[in-house]
Tab-separated table of C-alpha atoms in Angstrom:
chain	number	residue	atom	x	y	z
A	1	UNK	CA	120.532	74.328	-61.607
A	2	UNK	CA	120.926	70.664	-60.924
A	3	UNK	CA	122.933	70.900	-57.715
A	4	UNK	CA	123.099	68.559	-54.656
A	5	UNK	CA	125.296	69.169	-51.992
A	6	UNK	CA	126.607	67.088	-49.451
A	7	UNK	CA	128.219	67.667	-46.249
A	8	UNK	CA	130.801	67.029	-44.571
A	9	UNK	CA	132.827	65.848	-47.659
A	10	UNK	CA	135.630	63.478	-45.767
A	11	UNK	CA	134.594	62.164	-42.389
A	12	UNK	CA	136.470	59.913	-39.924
A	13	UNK	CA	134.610	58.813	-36.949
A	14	UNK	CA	135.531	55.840	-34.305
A	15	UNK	CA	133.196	52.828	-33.553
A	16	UNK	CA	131.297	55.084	-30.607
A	17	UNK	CA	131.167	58.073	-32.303
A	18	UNK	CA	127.623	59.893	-33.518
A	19	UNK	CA	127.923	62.008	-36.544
A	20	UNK	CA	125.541	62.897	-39.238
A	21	UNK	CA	125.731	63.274	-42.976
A	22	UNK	CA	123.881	66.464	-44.671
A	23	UNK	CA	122.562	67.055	-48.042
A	24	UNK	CA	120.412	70.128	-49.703
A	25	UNK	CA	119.006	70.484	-52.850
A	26	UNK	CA	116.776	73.533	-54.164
A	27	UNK	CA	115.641	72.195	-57.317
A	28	UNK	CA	112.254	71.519	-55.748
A	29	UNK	CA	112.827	67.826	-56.039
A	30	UNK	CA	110.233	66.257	-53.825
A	31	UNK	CA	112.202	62.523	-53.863
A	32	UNK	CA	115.575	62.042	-51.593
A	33	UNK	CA	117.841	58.929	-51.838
A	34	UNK	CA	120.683	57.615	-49.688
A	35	UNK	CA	123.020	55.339	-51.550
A	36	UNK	CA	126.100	53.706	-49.897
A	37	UNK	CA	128.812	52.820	-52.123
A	38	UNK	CA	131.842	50.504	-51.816
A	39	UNK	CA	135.248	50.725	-54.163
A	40	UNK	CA	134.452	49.438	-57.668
A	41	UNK	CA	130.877	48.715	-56.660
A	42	UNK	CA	128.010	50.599	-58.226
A	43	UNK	CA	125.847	52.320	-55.618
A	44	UNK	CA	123.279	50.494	-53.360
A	45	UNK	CA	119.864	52.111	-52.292
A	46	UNK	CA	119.932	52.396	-48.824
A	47	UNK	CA	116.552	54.898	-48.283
A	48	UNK	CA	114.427	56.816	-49.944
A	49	UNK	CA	112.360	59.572	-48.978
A	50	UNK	CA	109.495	60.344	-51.356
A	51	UNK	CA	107.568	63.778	-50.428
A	52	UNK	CA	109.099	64.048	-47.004
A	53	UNK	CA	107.705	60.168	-46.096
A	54	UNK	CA	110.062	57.082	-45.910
A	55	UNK	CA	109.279	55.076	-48.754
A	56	UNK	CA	111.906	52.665	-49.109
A	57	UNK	CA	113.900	51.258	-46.371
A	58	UNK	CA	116.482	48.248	-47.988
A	59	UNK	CA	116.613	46.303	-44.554
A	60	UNK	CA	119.669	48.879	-43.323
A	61	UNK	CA	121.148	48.563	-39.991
A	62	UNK	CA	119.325	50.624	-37.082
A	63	UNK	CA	123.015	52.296	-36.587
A	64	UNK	CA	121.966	54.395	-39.684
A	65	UNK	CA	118.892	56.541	-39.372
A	66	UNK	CA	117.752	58.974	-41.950
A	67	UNK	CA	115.951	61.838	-41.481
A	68	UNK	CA	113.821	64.457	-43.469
A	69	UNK	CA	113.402	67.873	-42.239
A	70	UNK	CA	112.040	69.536	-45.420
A	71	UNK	CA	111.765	68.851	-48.508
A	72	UNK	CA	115.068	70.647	-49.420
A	73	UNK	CA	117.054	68.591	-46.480
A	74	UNK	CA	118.049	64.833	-45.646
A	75	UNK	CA	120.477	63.771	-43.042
A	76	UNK	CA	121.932	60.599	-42.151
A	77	UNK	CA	122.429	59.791	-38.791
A	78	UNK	CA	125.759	57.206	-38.086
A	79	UNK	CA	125.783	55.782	-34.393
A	80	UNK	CA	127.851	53.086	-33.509
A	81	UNK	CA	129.254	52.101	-37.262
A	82	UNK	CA	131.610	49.186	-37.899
A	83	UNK	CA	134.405	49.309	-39.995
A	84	UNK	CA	132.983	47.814	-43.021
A	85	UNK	CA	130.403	50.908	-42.824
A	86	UNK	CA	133.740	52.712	-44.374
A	87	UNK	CA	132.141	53.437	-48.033
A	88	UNK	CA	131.169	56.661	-49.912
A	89	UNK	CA	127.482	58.148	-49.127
A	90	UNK	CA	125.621	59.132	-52.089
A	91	UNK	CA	122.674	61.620	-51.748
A	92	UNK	CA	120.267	62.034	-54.805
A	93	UNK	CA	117.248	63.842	-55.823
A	94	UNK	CA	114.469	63.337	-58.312
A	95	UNK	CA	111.349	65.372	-59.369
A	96	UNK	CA	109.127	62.661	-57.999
A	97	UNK	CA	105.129	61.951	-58.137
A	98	UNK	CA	104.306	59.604	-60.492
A	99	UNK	CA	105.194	58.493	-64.249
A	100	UNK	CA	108.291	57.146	-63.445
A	101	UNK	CA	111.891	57.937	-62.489
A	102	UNK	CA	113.346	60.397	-65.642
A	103	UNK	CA	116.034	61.364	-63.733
A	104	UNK	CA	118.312	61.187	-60.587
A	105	UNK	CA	121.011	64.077	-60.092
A	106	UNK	CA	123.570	63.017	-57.514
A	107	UNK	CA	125.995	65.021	-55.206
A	108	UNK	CA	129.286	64.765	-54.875
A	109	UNK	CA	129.588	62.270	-51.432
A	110	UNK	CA	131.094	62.022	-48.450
A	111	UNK	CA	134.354	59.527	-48.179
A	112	UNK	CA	133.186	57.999	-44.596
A	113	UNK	CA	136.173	56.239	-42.523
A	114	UNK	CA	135.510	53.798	-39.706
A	115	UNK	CA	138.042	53.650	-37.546
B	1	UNK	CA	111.389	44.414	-62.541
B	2	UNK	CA	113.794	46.125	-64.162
B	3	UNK	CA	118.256	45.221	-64.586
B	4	UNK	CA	120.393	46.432	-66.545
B	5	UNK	CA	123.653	44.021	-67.117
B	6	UNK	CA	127.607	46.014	-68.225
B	7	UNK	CA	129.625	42.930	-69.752
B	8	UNK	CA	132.715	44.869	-70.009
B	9	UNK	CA	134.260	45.628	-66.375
B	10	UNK	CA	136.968	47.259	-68.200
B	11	UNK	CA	137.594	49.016	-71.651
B	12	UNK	CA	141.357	49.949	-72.703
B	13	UNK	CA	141.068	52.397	-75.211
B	14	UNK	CA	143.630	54.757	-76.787
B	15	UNK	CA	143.255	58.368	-77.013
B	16	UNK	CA	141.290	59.382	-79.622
B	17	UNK	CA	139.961	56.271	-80.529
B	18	UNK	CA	136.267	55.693	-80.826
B	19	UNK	CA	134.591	53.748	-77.615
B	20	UNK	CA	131.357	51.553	-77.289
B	21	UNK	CA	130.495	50.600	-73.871
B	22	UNK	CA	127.781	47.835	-73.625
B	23	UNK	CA	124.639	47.946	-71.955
B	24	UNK	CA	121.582	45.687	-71.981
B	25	UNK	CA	118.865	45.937	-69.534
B	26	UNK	CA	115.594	43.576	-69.421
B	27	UNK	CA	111.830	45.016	-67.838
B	28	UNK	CA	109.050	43.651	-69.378
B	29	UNK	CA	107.533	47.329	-69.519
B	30	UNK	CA	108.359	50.628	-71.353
B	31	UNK	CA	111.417	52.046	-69.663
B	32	UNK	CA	113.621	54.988	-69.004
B	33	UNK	CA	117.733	54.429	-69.622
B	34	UNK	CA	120.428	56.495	-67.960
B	35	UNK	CA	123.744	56.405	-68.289
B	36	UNK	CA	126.353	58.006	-65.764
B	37	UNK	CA	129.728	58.958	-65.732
B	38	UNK	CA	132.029	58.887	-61.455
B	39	UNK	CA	135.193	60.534	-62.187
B	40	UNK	CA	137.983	59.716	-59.193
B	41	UNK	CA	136.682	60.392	-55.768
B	42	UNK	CA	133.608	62.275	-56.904
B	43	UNK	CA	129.769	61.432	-57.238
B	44	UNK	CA	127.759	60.692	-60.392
B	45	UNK	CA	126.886	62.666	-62.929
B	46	UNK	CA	124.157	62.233	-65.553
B	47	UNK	CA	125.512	61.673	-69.244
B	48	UNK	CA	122.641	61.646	-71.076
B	49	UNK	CA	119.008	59.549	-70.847
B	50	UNK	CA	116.397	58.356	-72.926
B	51	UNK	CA	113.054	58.705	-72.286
B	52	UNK	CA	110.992	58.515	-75.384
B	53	UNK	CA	111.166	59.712	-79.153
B	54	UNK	CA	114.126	59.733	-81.009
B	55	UNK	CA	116.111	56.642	-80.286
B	56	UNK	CA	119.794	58.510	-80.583
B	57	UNK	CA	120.263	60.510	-77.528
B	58	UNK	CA	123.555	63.036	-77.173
B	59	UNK	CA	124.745	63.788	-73.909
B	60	UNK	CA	127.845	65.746	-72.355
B	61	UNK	CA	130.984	65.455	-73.631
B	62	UNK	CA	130.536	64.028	-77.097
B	63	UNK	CA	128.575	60.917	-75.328
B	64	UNK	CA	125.755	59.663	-77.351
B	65	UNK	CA	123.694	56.210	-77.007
B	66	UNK	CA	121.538	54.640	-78.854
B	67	UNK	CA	118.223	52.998	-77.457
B	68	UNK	CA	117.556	49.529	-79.455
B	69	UNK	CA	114.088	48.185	-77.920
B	70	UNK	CA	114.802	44.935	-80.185
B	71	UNK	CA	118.205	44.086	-78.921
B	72	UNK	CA	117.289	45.457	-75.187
B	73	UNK	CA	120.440	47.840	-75.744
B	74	UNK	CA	121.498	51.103	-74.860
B	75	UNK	CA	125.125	51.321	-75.823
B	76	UNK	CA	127.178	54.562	-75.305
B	77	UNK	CA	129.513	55.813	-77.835
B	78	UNK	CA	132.049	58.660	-78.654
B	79	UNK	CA	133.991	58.936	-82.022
B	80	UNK	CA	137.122	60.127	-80.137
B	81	UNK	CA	137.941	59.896	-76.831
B	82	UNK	CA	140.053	62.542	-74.700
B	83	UNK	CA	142.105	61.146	-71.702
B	84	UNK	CA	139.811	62.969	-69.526
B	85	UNK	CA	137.248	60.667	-70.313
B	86	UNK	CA	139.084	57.880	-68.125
B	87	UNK	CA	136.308	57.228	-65.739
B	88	UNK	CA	133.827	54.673	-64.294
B	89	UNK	CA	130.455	54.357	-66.157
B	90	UNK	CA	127.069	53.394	-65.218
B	91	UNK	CA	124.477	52.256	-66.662
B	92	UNK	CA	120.693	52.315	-65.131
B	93	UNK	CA	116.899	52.033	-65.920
B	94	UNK	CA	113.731	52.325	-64.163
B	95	UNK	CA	109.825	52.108	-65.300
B	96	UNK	CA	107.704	54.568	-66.784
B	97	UNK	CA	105.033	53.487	-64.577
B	98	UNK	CA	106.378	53.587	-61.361
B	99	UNK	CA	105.904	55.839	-59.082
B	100	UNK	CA	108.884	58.431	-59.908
B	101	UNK	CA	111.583	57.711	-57.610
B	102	UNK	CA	109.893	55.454	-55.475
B	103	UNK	CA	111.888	52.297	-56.063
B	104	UNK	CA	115.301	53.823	-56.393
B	105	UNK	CA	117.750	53.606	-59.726
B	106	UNK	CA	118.945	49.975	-60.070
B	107	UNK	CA	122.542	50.506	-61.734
B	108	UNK	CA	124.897	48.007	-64.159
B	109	UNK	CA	128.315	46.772	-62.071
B	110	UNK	CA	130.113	49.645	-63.911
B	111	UNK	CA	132.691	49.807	-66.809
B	112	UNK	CA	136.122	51.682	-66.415
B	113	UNK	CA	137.016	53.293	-69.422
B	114	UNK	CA	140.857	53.354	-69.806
B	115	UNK	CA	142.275	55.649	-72.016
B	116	UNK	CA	146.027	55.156	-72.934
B	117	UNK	CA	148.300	57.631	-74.597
């Protein structure tokens, strides 16, 4: 099974709103990813969480805030977004440890509006 | 580190026609090569990858790609595409010596495969 869900899949929030994203994967993957992803862009690392630690952070806004409950679970916090924050969310998984990256399975998003 | 570059933005290909799509990446270590397939309004989803051994990999769908350490290639191919296949397709790499995961998936800009009737 090389399943990652995502929840919620749409979501439309307003500039003041706080909402989080969700994502679960039970493939014992101990490395989490958040990508954001603009129309006809390829995805952009935003985080990633390698065993449960924050690893990578690429200089994101504070008004997103990941978080790692488990090593099954990541969430994405959203507080005070702007408009151009509108994009898909991506949430990955990969084995982890080390020898390299051999393979990233991907859910399938969540459509985020900015109103 | 490691890029991968997609010259074609866009292929128009008709149905049943064979398809290359281009990929070249540059790392000056050994690497791992990925390519993806995001179908309308959904995530990505691994096509095949190559990791080590035989340089011909077959994926999904009747995808294969060939790994060409020479040329820095890793161009994906199907003898006869299926208007189903109209998609956007990624290409990406990473190190066999990093730490897995730990620096992310650097992807090509994409290229959308048309198929016409």
């Amino acid at each position: 099974d090389t399943e990652v869900t995502q929840t919620p899949k749409h979501l439309v929030m307003g500039m003041t709103n706080k909402k989080s994203l969700k994502c679960e994967q039970h493939m014992g993957h101990r490395a989490m990813y958040w990508y954001k992803q603009k129309a006809k862009k390829p995805p952009e690392l935003m985080f990633v969480y390698s065993y449960e630690k924050l690893s990578i952070n690429e200089s994101v806004p504070s008004r997103f805030s990941p978080e790692c409950p488990n090593s099954s679970l990541l969430n994405l916090h959203l507080h005070a977004l702007q408009p151009e924050d509108s994009a898909l969310y991506l949430c990955a998984s990969s084995q982890g440890g080390a020898g390299g990256l051999k393979a990233q399975y991907f859910g399938p998003g969540t459509r985020l509006l900015v109103l | 580190a490691q890029s991968v570059t997609q010259l074609d933005s866009q292929v128009p290909v008709f149905e049943e026609a064979p398809v290359e799509l281009r990929c070249n990446y540059s790392s000056s270590v050994s690497v791992y090569l990925f390519w993806y397939v995001q179908y309308p309004n959904q995530g990505l989803q691994l096509l095949l990858k190559y990791l080590s051994g035989s340089t011909l990999v077959k994926g999904i769908n009747g995808f294969e790609a060939e790994f060409n350490k020479s040329q820095t290639s890793f161009h994906l191919r199907k003898p006869s595409v299926h208007i189903s296949d109209t998609a956007e397709y990624f290409c990406a790499v990473s190190s066999s010596h990093s730490g897995g995961g730990a620096d992310g998936l650097p992807f090509g800009k994409g290229t959308h495969l048309i198929i016409q009737p």
